[in-house]
Short mmCIF file of N, CA and C in Angstrom, two decimals:
data_model
loop_
_atom_site.label_atom_id
_atom_site.label_comp_id
_atom_site.label_asym_id
_atom_site.label_seq_id
_atom_site.Cartn_x
_atom_site.Cartn_y
_atom_site.Cartn_z
N UNK A 1 0.76 -0.92 -0.08
CA UNK A 1 -0.21 -0.30 0.44
C UNK A 1 0.66 1.33 0.47
N UNK A 2 0.59 2.14 -0.97
CA UNK A 2 1.40 3.05 -1.34
C UNK A 2 0.72 4.71 0.02
N UNK A 3 1.50 5.26 0.79
CA UNK A 3 1.34 6.06 2.00
C UNK A 3 1.80 7.45 0.64
N UNK A 4 0.50 8.41 1.15
CA UNK A 4 1.29 9.77 0.81
C UNK A 4 2.38 10.73 1.65
N UNK A 5 3.39 10.58 1.11
CA UNK A 5 4.50 11.40 1.48
C UNK A 5 4.42 13.16 1.55
N UNK A 6 5.41 13.49 2.36
CA UNK A 6 5.07 15.05 2.82
C UNK A 6 5.90 15.13 1.71
N UNK A 7 6.59 16.56 1.17
CA UNK A 7 7.44 16.85 0.15
C UNK A 7 8.62 16.75 0.99
N UNK A 8 8.80 16.89 1.95
CA UNK A 8 10.46 16.78 2.63
C UNK A 8 10.52 14.73 2.75
N UNK A 9 9.34 14.61 2.45
CA UNK A 9 9.71 12.78 2.85
C UNK A 9 10.32 11.95 1.31
N UNK A 10 9.68 12.98 0.62
CA UNK A 10 9.69 12.33 0.01
C UNK A 10 11.10 13.07 -1.39
N UNK A 11 11.40 14.37 -0.49
CA UNK A 11 12.81 14.98 -1.13
C UNK A 11 13.73 14.17 -0.67
N UNK A 12 13.89 13.66 0.66
CA UNK A 12 14.42 12.49 2.01
C UNK A 12 14.68 11.34 1.27
N UNK A 13 13.28 10.72 0.37
CA UNK A 13 13.75 9.23 -0.15
C UNK A 13 14.08 8.99 -1.49
N UNK A 14 13.90 10.61 -2.28
CA UNK A 14 14.50 10.47 -3.54
C UNK A 14 16.45 10.51 -3.60
N UNK A 15 16.54 11.03 -2.18
CA UNK A 15 18.27 11.32 -2.40
C UNK A 15 18.84 10.01 -1.96
N UNK A 16 18.28 10.11 -0.63
CA UNK A 16 17.92 8.30 -0.58
C UNK A 16 18.14 6.99 -1.62
N UNK A 17 17.60 7.12 -2.44
CA UNK A 17 17.90 6.55 -3.91
C UNK A 17 19.12 6.81 -4.55
N UNK A 18 19.04 7.87 -4.87
CA UNK A 18 20.07 8.69 -5.24
C UNK A 18 20.66 7.23 -5.38
N UNK A 19 21.27 7.77 -4.35
CA UNK A 19 22.73 7.24 -3.33
C UNK A 19 22.75 6.26 -3.45
N UNK A 20 21.61 5.27 -2.85
CA UNK A 20 21.97 4.15 -3.05
C UNK A 20 22.07 3.53 -4.20
N UNK A 21 21.36 4.24 -5.73
CA UNK A 21 21.61 3.86 -6.42
C UNK A 21 22.85 3.29 -7.33
N UNK A 22 23.45 5.05 -7.01
CA UNK A 22 25.39 4.97 -7.27
C UNK A 22 26.17 4.36 -6.74
N UNK A 23 25.00 4.04 -5.49
CA UNK A 23 26.45 2.22 -4.54
C UNK A 23 26.35 1.48 -5.15
N UNK A 24 24.87 0.98 -5.99
CA UNK A 24 25.04 -0.50 -6.22
C UNK A 24 25.48 -0.24 -7.94
N UNK A 25 25.65 0.55 -8.23
CA UNK A 25 26.61 1.12 -9.81
C UNK A 25 28.09 0.75 -9.28
N UNK A 26 28.25 1.59 -8.53
CA UNK A 26 30.25 1.26 -8.36
C UNK A 26 30.11 0.08 -7.30
N UNK A 27 29.33 -0.49 -6.72
CA UNK A 27 29.23 -2.12 -5.97
C UNK A 27 29.60 -2.53 -6.85
N UNK A 28 29.14 -2.55 -8.58
CA UNK A 28 28.85 -3.82 -9.65
C UNK A 28 30.01 -3.72 -10.63
N UNK A 29 30.19 -2.09 -10.33
CA UNK A 29 31.77 -1.84 -11.28
C UNK A 29 32.87 -2.20 -11.08
N UNK A 30 32.33 -3.48 -9.82
CA UNK A 30 33.76 -3.90 -8.95
C UNK A 30 34.57 -3.36 -7.58
N UNK A 31 33.60 -2.01 -7.06
CA UNK A 31 34.83 -1.24 -6.27
C UNK A 31 34.08 -1.86 -5.30
N UNK A 32 34.85 -2.50 -4.17
CA UNK A 32 35.35 -3.28 -3.21
C UNK A 32 34.22 -3.56 -1.78
N UNK A 33 34.27 -1.94 -1.51
CA UNK A 33 33.32 -1.72 -0.85
C UNK A 33 32.65 -0.59 -1.09
N UNK A 34 31.10 0.10 -0.67
CA UNK A 34 30.72 1.09 -1.11
C UNK A 34 30.09 1.33 0.83
N UNK A 35 30.04 2.24 1.16
CA UNK A 35 29.36 2.74 1.95
C UNK A 35 27.92 3.84 1.65
N UNK A 36 26.82 3.74 2.68
CA UNK A 36 26.15 4.30 2.99
C UNK A 36 26.02 5.20 4.65
N UNK A 37 24.92 6.42 4.33
CA UNK A 37 24.64 6.72 5.05
C UNK A 37 23.44 6.89 5.26
N UNK A 38 22.19 6.81 6.95
CA UNK A 38 20.87 7.11 6.98
C UNK A 38 21.31 6.56 8.42
N UNK A 39 19.34 7.66 7.78
CA UNK A 39 19.28 7.31 9.61
C UNK A 39 19.39 7.10 10.83
N UNK A 40 20.63 7.95 10.66
CA UNK A 40 22.80 8.74 11.29
C UNK A 40 22.88 7.13 11.37
N UNK A 41 23.22 6.38 10.39
CA UNK A 41 24.04 5.00 10.66
C UNK A 41 24.57 5.51 9.64
N UNK A 42 25.58 5.00 9.56
CA UNK A 42 26.53 3.99 8.48
C UNK A 42 26.86 2.97 8.00
N UNK A 43 26.81 2.44 6.72
CA UNK A 43 26.26 0.92 6.28
C UNK A 43 27.48 0.80 5.59
N UNK A 44 28.49 -0.36 4.96
CA UNK A 44 29.45 -0.48 4.39
C UNK A 44 28.87 -1.38 4.14
N UNK A 45 28.64 -1.51 2.32
CA UNK A 45 28.00 -2.93 1.47
C UNK A 45 29.52 -3.35 0.73
N UNK A 46 29.62 -4.79 0.92
CA UNK A 46 30.41 -5.13 -0.01
C UNK A 46 30.35 -6.72 -1.79
N UNK A 47 30.79 -6.49 -1.72
CA UNK A 47 30.68 -7.02 -3.19
C UNK A 47 29.56 -8.46 -2.55
N UNK A 48 29.44 -8.92 -1.71
CA UNK A 48 28.65 -10.61 -0.83
C UNK A 48 27.49 -9.75 -0.48
N UNK A 49 27.62 -8.34 0.06
CA UNK A 49 26.36 -7.90 0.05
C UNK A 49 25.59 -7.33 -0.93
N UNK A 50 25.21 -7.65 -1.68
CA UNK A 50 24.09 -6.75 -3.28
C UNK A 50 22.80 -7.03 -2.76
N UNK A 51 22.89 -8.27 -2.82
CA UNK A 51 21.72 -8.28 -2.73
C UNK A 51 21.23 -7.66 -1.18
N UNK A 52 21.39 -7.44 -0.29
CA UNK A 52 20.99 -6.80 0.41
C UNK A 52 20.84 -4.75 -0.17
N UNK A 53 21.63 -4.46 -0.67
CA UNK A 53 21.67 -3.29 -1.27
C UNK A 53 20.57 -3.11 -2.19
N UNK A 54 20.54 -4.02 -3.37
CA UNK A 54 19.04 -4.12 -4.02
C UNK A 54 18.55 -4.25 -3.56
N UNK A 55 17.94 -5.12 -2.09
CA UNK A 55 16.11 -4.83 -1.40
C UNK A 55 16.65 -3.09 -0.80
N UNK A 56 17.12 -2.93 -0.85
CA UNK A 56 17.52 -1.54 0.22
C UNK A 56 16.77 -0.98 -0.66
N UNK A 57 17.01 -0.20 -2.55
CA UNK A 57 16.99 0.01 -3.69
C UNK A 57 15.28 0.16 -3.23
N UNK A 58 14.82 -1.09 -3.52
CA UNK A 58 13.37 -1.70 -4.09
C UNK A 58 12.40 -1.03 -2.96
N UNK A 59 13.63 -0.54 -1.36
CA UNK A 59 11.75 -0.21 -0.68
C UNK A 59 11.89 1.40 -1.07
N UNK A 60 12.88 1.94 -1.32
CA UNK A 60 12.88 3.18 -1.26
C UNK A 60 12.30 2.97 -2.48
N UNK A 61 12.34 3.13 -3.15
CA UNK A 61 11.30 2.47 -4.31
C UNK A 61 10.25 2.61 -4.47
N UNK A 62 9.39 1.35 -3.21
CA UNK A 62 8.87 0.95 -2.81
C UNK A 62 8.11 2.01 -1.93
N UNK A 63 8.60 3.12 -1.05
CA UNK A 63 7.97 3.92 0.05
C UNK A 63 7.77 5.28 -1.39
N UNK A 64 8.44 5.51 -2.37
CA UNK A 64 7.84 6.63 -3.82
C UNK A 64 7.30 5.71 -4.06
N UNK A 65 6.50 4.98 -4.48
CA UNK A 65 5.76 4.52 -5.54
C UNK A 65 5.83 4.21 -6.91
N UNK A 66 7.53 3.81 -6.69
CA UNK A 66 7.46 3.81 -8.27
C UNK A 66 7.39 1.95 -8.80
N UNK A 67 7.54 1.98 -7.33
CA UNK A 67 6.76 0.18 -7.18
C UNK A 67 6.48 -0.39 -6.98
N UNK A 68 5.30 -1.30 -6.60
CA UNK A 68 3.93 -1.78 -5.42
C UNK A 68 4.38 -2.75 -4.65
N UNK A 69 5.71 -3.05 -4.60
CA UNK A 69 6.00 -3.45 -3.12
C UNK A 69 7.27 -3.79 -3.08
N UNK A 70 7.79 -3.93 -1.48
CA UNK A 70 9.68 -4.10 -1.77
C UNK A 70 9.79 -5.33 -1.95
N UNK A 71 8.72 -6.17 -1.49
CA UNK A 71 8.69 -7.51 -1.18
C UNK A 71 8.95 -8.42 -2.62
N UNK A 72 9.54 -9.25 -3.37
CA UNK A 72 9.39 -10.41 -4.08
C UNK A 72 8.75 -10.93 -4.68
N UNK A 73 8.21 -11.22 -6.55
CA UNK A 73 6.79 -12.03 -6.25
C UNK A 73 6.46 -12.98 -5.63
N UNK A 74 5.23 -13.39 -5.11
CA UNK A 74 5.04 -14.86 -5.04
C UNK A 74 5.61 -15.37 -3.30
N UNK A 75 6.76 -14.22 -2.76
CA UNK A 75 6.81 -14.04 -1.71
C UNK A 75 5.03 -13.76 -0.46
N UNK A 76 5.28 -14.35 0.71
CA UNK A 76 4.07 -14.05 1.19
C UNK A 76 4.74 -13.07 2.41
N UNK A 77 4.26 -12.06 2.84
CA UNK A 77 4.51 -12.46 4.47
C UNK A 77 3.57 -12.35 5.79
#
C-alpha cells in the first residue's frame, strides 16, 4: 500500500534512492566496498552484500510509489 508522502519525505527518499543506486552501480563495477549514511547510521556494503543493497533500493522505490512492493513476487509475509 502506498502512503502519501510529505514533500520533505519525498525529497529525503529520492536523495537516499539516488545515493543507494549510485552505490549499487559502483559495487557492480567492481568497487570492493561502498558506504551509505542513512537514518543516522553508516552502513558499508561489500560485493557479498549486493542483495541487501538491491533490497534497500527496492524499499526506497516502494516508499516513493515507483514500484508496487518491496517484496519479491510470490513471497508472502
